[in-house]
PDB file of C-alpha atoms in Angstrom:
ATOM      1  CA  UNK A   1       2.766   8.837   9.249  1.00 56.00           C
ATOM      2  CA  UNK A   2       2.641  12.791   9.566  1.00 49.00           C
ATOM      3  CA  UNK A   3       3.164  14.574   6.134  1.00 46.00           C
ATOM      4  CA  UNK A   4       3.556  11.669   3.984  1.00 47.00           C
ATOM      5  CA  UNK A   5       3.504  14.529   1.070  1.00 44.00           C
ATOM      6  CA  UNK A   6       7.428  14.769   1.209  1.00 41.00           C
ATOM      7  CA  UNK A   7       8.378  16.163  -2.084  1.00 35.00           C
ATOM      8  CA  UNK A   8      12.393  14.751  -1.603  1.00 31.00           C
ATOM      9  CA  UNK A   9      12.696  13.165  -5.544  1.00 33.00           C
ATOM     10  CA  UNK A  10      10.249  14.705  -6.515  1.00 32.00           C
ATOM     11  CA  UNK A  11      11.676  17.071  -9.166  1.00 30.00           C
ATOM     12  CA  UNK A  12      13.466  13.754 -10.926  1.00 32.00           C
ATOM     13  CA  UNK A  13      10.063  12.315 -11.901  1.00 36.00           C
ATOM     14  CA  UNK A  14       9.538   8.633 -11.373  1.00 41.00           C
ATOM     15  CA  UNK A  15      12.172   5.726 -12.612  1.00 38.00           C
ATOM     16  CA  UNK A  16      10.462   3.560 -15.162  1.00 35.00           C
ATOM     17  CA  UNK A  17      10.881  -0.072 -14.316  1.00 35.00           C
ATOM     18  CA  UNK A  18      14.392  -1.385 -16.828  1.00 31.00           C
ATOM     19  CA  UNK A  19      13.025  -4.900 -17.195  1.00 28.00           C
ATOM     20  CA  UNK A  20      12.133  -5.809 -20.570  1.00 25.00           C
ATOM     21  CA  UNK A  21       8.926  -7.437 -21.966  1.00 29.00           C
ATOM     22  CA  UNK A  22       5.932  -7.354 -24.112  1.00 29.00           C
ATOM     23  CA  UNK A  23       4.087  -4.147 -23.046  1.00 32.00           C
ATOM     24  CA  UNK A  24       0.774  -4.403 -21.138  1.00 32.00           C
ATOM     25  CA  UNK A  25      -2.411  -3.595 -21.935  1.00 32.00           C
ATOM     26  CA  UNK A  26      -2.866   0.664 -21.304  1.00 31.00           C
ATOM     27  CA  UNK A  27      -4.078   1.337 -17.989  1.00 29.00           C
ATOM     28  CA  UNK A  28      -7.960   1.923 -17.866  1.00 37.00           C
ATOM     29  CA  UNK A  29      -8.641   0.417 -20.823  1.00 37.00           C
ATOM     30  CA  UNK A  30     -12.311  -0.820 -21.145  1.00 40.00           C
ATOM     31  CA  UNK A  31     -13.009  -4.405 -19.523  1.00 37.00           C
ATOM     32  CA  UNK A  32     -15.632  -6.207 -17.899  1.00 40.00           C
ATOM     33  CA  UNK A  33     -16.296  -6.421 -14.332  1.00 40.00           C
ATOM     34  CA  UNK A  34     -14.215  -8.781 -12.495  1.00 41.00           C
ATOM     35  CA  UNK A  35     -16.151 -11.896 -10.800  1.00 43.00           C
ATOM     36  CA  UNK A  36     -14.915 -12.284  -7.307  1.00 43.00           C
ATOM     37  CA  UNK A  37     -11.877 -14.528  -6.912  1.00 43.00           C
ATOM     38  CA  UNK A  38     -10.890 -14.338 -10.607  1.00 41.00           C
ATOM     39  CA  UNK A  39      -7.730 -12.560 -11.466  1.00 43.00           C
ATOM     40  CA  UNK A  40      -7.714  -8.720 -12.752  1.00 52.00           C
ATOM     41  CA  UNK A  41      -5.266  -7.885 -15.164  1.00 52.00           C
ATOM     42  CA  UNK A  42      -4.570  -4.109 -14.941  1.00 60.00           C
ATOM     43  CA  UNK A  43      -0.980  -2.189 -15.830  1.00 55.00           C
ATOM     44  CA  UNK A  44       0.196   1.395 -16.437  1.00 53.00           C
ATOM     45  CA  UNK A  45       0.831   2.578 -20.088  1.00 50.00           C
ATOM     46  CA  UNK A  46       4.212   1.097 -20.586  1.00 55.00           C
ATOM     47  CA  UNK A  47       4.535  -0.809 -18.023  1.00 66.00           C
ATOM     48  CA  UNK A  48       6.171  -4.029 -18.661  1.00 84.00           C
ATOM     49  CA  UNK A  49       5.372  -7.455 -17.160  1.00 86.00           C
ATOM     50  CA  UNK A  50       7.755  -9.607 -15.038  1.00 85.00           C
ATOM     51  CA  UNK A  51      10.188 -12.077 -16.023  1.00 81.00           C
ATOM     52  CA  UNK A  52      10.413 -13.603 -12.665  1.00 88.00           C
ATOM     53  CA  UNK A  53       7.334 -14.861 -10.459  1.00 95.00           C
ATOM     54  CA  UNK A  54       8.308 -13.420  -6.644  1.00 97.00           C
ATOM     55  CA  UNK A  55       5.326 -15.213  -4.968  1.00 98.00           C
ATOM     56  CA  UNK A  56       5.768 -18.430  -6.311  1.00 97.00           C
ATOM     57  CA  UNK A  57       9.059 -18.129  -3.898  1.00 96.00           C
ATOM     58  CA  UNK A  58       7.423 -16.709  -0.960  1.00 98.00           C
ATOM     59  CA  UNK A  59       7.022 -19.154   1.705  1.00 97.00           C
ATOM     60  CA  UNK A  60       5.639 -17.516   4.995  1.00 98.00           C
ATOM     61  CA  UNK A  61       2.039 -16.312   3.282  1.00 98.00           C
ATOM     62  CA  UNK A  62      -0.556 -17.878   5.477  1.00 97.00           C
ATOM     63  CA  UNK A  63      -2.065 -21.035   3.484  1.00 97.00           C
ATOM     64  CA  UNK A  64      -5.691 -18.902   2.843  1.00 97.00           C
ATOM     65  CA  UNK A  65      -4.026 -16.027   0.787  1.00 98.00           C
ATOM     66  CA  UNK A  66      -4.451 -15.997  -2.859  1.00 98.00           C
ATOM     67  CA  UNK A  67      -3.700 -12.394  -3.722  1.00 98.00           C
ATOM     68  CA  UNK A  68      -0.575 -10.976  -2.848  1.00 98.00           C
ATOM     69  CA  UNK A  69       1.182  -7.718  -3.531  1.00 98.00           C
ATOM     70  CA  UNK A  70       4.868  -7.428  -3.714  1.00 98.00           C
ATOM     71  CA  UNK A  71       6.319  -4.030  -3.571  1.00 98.00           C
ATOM     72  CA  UNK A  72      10.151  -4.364  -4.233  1.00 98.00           C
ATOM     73  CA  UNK A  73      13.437  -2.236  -4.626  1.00 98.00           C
ATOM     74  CA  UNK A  74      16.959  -2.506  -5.808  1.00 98.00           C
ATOM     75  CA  UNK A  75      18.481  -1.411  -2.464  1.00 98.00           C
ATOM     76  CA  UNK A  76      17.013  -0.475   0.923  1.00 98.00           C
ATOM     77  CA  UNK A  77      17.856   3.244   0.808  1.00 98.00           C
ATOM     78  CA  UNK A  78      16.226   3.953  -2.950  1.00 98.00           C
ATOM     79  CA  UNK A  79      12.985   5.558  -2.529  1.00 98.00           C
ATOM     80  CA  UNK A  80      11.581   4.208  -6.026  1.00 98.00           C
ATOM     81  CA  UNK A  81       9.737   1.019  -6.201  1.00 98.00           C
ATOM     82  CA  UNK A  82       7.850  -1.452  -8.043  1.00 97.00           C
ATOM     83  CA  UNK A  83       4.582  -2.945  -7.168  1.00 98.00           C
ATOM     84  CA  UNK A  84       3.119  -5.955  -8.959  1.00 97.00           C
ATOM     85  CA  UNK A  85       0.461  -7.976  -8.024  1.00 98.00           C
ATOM     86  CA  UNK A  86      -0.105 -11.940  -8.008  1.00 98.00           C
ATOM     87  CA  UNK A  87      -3.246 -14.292  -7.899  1.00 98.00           C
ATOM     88  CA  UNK A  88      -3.377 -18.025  -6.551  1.00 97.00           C
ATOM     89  CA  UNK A  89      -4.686 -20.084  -8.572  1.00 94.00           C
ATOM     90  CA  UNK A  90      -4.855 -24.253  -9.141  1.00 92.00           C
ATOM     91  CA  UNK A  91      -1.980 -23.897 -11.113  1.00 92.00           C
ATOM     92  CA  UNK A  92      -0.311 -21.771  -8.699  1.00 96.00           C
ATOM     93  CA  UNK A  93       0.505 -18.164  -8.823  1.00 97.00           C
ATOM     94  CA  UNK A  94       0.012 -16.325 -11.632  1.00 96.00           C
ATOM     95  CA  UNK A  95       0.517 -12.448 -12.092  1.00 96.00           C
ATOM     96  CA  UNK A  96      -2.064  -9.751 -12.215  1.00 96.00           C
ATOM     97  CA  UNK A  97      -0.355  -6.916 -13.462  1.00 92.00           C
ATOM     98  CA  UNK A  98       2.174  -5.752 -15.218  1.00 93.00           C
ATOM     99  CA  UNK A  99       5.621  -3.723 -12.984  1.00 96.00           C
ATOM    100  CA  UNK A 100       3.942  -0.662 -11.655  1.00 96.00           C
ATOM    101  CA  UNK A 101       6.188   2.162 -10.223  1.00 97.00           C
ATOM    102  CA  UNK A 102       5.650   3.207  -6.972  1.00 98.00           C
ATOM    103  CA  UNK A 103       7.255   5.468  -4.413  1.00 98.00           C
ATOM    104  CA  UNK A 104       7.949   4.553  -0.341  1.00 98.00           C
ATOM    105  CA  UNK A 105       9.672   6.418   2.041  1.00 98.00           C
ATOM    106  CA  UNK A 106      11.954   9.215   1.970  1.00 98.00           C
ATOM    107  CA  UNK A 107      14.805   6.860   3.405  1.00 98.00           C
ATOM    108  CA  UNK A 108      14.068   3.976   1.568  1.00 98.00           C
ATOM    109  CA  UNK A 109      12.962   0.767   3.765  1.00 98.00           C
ATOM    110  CA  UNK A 110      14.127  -0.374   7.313  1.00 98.00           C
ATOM    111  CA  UNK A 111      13.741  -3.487   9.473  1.00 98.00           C
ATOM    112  CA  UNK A 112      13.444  -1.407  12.790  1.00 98.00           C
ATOM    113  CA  UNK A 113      10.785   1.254  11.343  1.00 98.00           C
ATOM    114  CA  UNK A 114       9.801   3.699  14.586  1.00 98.00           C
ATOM    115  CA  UNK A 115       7.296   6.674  14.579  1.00 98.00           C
ATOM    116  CA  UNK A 116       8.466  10.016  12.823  1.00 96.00           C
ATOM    117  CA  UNK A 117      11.250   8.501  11.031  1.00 98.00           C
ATOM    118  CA  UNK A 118      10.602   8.581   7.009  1.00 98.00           C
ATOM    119  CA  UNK A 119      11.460   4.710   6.232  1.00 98.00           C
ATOM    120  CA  UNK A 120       8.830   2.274   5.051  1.00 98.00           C
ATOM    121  CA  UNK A 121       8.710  -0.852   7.048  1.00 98.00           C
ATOM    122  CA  UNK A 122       9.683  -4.427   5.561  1.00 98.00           C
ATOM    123  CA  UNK A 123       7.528  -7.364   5.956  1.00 98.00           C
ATOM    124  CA  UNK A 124       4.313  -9.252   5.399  1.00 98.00           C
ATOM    125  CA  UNK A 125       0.849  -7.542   5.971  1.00 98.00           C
ATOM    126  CA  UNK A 126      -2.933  -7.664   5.429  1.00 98.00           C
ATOM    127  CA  UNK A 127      -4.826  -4.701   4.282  1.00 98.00           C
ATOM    128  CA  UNK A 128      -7.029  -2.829   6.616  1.00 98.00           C
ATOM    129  CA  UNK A 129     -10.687  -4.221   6.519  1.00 98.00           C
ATOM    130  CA  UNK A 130     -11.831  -0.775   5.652  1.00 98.00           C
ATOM    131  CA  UNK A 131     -10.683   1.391   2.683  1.00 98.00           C
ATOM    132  CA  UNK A 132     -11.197   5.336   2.924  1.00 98.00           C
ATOM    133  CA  UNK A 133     -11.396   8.086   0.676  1.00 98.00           C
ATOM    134  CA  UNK A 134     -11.777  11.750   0.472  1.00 98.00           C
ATOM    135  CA  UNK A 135     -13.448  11.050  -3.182  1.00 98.00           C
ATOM    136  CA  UNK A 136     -16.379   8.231  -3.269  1.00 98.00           C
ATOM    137  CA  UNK A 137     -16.241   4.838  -3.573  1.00 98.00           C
ATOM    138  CA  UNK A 138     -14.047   4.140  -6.728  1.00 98.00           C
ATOM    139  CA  UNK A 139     -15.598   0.216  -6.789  1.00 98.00           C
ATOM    140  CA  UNK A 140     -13.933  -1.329  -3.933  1.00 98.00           C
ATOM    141  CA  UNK A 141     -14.710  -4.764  -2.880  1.00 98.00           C
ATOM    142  CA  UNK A 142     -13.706  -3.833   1.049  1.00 98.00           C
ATOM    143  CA  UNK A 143     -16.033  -2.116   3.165  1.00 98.00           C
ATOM    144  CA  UNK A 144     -15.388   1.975   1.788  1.00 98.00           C
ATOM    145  CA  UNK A 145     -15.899   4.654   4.096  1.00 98.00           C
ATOM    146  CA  UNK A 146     -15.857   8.265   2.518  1.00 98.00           C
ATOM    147  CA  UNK A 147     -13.665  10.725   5.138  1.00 98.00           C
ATOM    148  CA  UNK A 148     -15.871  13.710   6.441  1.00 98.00           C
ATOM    149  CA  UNK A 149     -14.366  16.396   8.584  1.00 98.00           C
ATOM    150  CA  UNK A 150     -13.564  15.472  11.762  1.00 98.00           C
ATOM    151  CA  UNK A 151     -11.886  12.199  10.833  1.00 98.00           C
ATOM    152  CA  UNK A 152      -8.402  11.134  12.369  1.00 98.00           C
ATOM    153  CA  UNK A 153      -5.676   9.070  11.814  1.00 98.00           C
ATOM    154  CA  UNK A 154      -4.315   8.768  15.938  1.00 98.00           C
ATOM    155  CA  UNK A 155      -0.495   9.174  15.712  1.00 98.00           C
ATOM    156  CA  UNK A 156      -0.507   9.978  19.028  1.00 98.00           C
ATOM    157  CA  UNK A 157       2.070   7.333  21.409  1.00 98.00           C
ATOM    158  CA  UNK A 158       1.156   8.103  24.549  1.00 98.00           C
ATOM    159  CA  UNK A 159      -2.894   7.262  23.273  1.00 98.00           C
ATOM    160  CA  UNK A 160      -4.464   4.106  24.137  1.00 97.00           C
ATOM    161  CA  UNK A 161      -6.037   4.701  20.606  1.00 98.00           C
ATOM    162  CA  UNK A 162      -2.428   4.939  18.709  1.00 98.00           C
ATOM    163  CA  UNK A 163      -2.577   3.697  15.213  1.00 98.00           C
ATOM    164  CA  UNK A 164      -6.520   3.773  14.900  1.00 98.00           C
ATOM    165  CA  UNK A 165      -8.975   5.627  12.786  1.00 98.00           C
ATOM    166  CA  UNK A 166     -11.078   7.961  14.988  1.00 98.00           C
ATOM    167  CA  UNK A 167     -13.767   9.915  14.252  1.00 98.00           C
ATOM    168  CA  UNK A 168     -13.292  13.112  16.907  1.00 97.00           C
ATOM    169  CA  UNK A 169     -13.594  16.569  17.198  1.00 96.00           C
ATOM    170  CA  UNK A 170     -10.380  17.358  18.652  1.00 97.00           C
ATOM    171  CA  UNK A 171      -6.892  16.735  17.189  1.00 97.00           C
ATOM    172  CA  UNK A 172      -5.843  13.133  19.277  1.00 97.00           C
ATOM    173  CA  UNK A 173      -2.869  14.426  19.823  1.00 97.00           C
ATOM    174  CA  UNK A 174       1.052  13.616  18.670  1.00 96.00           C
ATOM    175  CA  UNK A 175       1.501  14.125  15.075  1.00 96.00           C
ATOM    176  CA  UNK A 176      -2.406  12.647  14.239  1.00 98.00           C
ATOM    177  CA  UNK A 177      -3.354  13.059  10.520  1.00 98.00           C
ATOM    178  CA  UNK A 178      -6.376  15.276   9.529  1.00 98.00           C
ATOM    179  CA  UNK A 179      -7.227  12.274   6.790  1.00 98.00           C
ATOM    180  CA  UNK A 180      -9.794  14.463   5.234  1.00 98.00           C
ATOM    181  CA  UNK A 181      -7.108  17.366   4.593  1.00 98.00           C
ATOM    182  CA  UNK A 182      -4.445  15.186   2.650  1.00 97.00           C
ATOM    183  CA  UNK A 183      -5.525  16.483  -0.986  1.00 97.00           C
ATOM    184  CA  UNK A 184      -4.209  14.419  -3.183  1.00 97.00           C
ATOM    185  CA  UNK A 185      -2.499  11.493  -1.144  1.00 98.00           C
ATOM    186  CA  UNK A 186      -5.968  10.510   0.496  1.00 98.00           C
ATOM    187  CA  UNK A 187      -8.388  10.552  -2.531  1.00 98.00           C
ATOM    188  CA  UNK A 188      -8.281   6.871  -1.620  1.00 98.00           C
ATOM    189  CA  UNK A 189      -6.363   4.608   0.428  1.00 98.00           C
ATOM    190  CA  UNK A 190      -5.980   0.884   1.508  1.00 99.00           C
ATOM    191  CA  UNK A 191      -4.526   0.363   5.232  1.00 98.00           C
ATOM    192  CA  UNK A 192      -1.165  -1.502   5.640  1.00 99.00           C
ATOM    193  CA  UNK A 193      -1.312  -3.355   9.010  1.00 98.00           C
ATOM    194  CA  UNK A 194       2.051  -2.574  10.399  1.00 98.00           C
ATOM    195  CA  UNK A 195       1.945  -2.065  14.264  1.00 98.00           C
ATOM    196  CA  UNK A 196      -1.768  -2.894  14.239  1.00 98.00           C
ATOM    197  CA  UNK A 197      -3.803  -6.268  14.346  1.00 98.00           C
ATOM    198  CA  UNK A 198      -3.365  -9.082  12.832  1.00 97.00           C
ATOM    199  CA  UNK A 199       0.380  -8.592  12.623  1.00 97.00           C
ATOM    200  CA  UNK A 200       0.249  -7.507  16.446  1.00 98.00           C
ATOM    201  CA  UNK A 201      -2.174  -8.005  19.254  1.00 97.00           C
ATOM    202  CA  UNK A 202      -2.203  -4.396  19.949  1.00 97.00           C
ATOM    203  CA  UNK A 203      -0.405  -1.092  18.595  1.00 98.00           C
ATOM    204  CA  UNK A 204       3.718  -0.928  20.334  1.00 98.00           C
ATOM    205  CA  UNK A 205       4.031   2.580  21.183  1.00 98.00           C
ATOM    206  CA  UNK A 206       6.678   4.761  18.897  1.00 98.00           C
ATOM    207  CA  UNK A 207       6.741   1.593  16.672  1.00 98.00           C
ATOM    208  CA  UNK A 208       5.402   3.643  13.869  1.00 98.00           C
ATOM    209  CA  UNK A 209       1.539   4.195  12.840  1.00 98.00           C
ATOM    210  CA  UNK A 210      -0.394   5.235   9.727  1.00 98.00           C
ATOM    211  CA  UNK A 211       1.357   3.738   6.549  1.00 98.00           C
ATOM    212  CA  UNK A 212      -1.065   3.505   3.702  1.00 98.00           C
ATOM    213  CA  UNK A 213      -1.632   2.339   0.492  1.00 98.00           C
ATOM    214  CA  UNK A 214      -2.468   5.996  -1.358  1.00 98.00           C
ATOM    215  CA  UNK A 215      -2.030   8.343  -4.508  1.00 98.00           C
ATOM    216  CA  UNK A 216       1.321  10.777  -5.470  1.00 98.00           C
ATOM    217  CA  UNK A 217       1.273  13.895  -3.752  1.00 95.00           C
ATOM    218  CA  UNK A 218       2.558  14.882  -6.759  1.00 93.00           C
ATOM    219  CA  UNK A 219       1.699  14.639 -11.009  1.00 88.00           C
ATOM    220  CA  UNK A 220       5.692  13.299 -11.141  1.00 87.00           C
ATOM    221  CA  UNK A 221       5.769  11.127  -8.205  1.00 93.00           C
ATOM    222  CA  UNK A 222       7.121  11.511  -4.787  1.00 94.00           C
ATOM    223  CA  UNK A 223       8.659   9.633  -1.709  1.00 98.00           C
ATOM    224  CA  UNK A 224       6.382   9.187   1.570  1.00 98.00           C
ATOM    225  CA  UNK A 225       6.830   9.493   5.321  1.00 97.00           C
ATOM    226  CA  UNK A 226       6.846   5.988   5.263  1.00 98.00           C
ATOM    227  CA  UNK A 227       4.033   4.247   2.885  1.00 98.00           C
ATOM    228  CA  UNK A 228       3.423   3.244  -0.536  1.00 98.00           C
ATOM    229  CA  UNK A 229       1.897   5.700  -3.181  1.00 98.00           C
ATOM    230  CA  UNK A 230       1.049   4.687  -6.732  1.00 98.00           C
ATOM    231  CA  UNK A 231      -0.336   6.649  -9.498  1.00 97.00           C
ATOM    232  CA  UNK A 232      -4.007   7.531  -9.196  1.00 97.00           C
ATOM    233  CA  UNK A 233      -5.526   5.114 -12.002  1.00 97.00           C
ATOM    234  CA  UNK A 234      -2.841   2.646 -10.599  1.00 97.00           C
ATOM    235  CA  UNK A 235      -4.429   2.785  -7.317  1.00 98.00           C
ATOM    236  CA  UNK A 236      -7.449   2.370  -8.058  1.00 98.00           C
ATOM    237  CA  UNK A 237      -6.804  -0.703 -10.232  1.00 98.00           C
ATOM    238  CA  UNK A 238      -4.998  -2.271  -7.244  1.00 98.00           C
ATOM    239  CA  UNK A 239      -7.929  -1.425  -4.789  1.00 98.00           C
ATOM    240  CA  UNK A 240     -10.721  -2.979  -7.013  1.00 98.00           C
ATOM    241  CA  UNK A 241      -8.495  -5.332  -7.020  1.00 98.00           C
ATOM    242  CA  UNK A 242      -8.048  -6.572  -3.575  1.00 98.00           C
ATOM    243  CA  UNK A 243     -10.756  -8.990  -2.841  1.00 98.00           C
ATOM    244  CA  UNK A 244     -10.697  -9.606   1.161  1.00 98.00           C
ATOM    245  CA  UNK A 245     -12.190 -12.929   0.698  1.00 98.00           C
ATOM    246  CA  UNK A 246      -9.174 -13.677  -1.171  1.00 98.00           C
ATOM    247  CA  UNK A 247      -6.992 -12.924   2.092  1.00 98.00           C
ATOM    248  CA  UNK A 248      -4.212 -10.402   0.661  1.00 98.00           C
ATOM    249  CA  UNK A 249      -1.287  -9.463   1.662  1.00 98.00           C
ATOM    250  CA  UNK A 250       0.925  -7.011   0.906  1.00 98.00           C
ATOM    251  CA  UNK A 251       5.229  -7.729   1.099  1.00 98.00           C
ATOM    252  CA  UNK A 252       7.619  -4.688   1.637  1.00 99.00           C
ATOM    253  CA  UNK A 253      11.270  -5.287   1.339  1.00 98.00           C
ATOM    254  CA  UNK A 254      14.321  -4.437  -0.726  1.00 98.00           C
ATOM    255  CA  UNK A 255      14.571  -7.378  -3.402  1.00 98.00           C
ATOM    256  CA  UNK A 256      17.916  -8.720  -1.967  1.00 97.00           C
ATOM    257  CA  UNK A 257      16.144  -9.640   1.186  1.00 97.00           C
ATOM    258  CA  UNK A 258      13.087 -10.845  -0.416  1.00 97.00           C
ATOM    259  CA  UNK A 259      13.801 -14.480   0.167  1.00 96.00           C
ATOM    260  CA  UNK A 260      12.760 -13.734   4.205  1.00 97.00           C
ATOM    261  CA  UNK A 261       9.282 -13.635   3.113  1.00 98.00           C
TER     262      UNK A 261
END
C-alpha cells in the first residue's frame, strides 16, 4: 500500500489501551532465548494484560495453528488498535503478551478493502514466509531477507507480478513501493497475506496489495495506508515471536465483528 507513512492522528499520540490489570513485565527486559514452540511473553511498558481470551472463541483457525495474533478495535472507522498475541497449548490458548497499541489504516477497517483506498482489510491471514528489513536480522525465526536497492513491492494491477516482492531495476509500475526507501516503517516487516496465497490462489487485481506488519512512521504513532504498525521494540518482540512451524495467523477486524473469525 503506497505511502503507508500517513501522518492523519498523528499529532494526538497513541490511545493507551483502558482495560485494567496487573501491569506487564517492561518491554525488552532481559530474558532467555525462547525454545521453539514455547510461548514468549513480551509487553510494552504499561501495557496491561487481557481480561478476556479472543482466541479461545475463534473458530475458523485451521486445526495446525498455535500462534495467533488478534489485532482488534472498538469500531471499524477508529484508526487505533490493539494487538495481543496468543499461544496453543494442551491446555488450550493461553496469551503471550500483554494489550499492545497499534495503528491500521487511515479509515479504520473494511470488509471490501480495494487498492489505493486507506482501510485495513478484516479477516484471517498467515504471515509471509519471508520477513524483510532495511536494518539486519533482529532474530527472526522466518527466513529474513535484508532490502538492498533495487527492491520492490509490485503495486502495479495491470502486472502479472501484482502483490509480489521483486527484485528489479525499474519501478514495476502503478503505485509500487521502493521497500528500501520507507525509513522508518520498513526497518522490519512481517507480510500479511491479503490478496496473495494461501488466502487466494493468485493476486485479484485492484483488490488491494502490500499490507504489512511494520514500525510507526512516527515517535507518537500514526495511521497506515492500510496495514498494521506497532512500536519498534513491539515489533520486534512480535517477529521473534512468530514461529512458522507454529502456523500463525494474524485476525483483523473491529471487535464487534470478531465472532466471524
Amino acid at each position: 500500500m503506497k505511502r503507508r507513512s500517513l501522518l492523519l492522528g498523528a499529532a494526538a499520540g497513541l490511545a493507551a489501551p483502558t482495560l485494567l490489570s496487573p501491569a506487564a513485565p517492561a518491554l525488552g527486559a532481559p530474558r532467555p532465548a525462547p525454545a521453539r514452540g514455547v510461548a514468549t511473553v513480551f509487553a510494552s511498558t504499561g501495557s496491561v494484560w487481557p481480561r478476556r481470551n479472543l482466541a479461545a472463541r475463534l473458530t475458523t483457525l485451521p486445526p495446525q495453528t498455535n500462534q495467533v495474533l488478534i489485532v482488534g478495535t472498538t469500531s471499524a472507522t477508529t484508526t487505533y488498535a490493539t494487538l495481543e498475541a496468543y499461544e496453543r497449548g494442551r491446555g488450550g490458548w493461553t496469551p503471550a503478551s500483554a494489550l499492545v497499541p497499534a495503528r491500521i489504516g487511515s479509515k479504520g477497517f473494511s470488509d471490501n478493502h480495494v487498492e489505493g483506498v486507506p482501510t485495513t482489510p478484516t479477516g484471517v491471514y498467515s504471515i509471509g514466509p519471508t520477513m524483510y528489513g532495511i536494518d539486519a536480522n533482529p532474530g527472526v525465526r522466518y527466513p529474513y531477507h535484508r532490502l538492498v536497492n533495487g527492491d520492490w513491492w509490485n503495486e502495479n494491477p495491470s502486472s502479472s507480478l501484482y502483490n509480489t516482492f521483486q527484485h528489479s531495476s525499474t519501478n514495476p509500475g502503478g503505485a509500487s513501493e521502493a521497500l528500501w526507501q520507507e525509513v522508518p516503517a520498513y526497518t522490519h516487516f512481517a507480510v500479511i497475506t491479503y490478496n496473495m496465497p494461501p488466502n487466494v490462489s493468485k493476486p485479484v487485481p485492484n483488490a488491494g496489495s502490500g499490507i504489512f506488519l511494520h514500525q510507526f512512521s512516527t515517535s507518537a504513532g500514526n495511521a497506515t495506508a492500510g496495514c498494521v504498525s506497532l512500536a519498534h521494540d513491539d515489533l520486534v518482540d512480535v517477529l521473534a515471536w512468530l514461529d512458522p512451524a507454529l502456523s500463525p495467523r494474524i485476525v483483523l477486524s473491529p471487535y464487534a465483528q470478531m465472532r466471524r473469525y
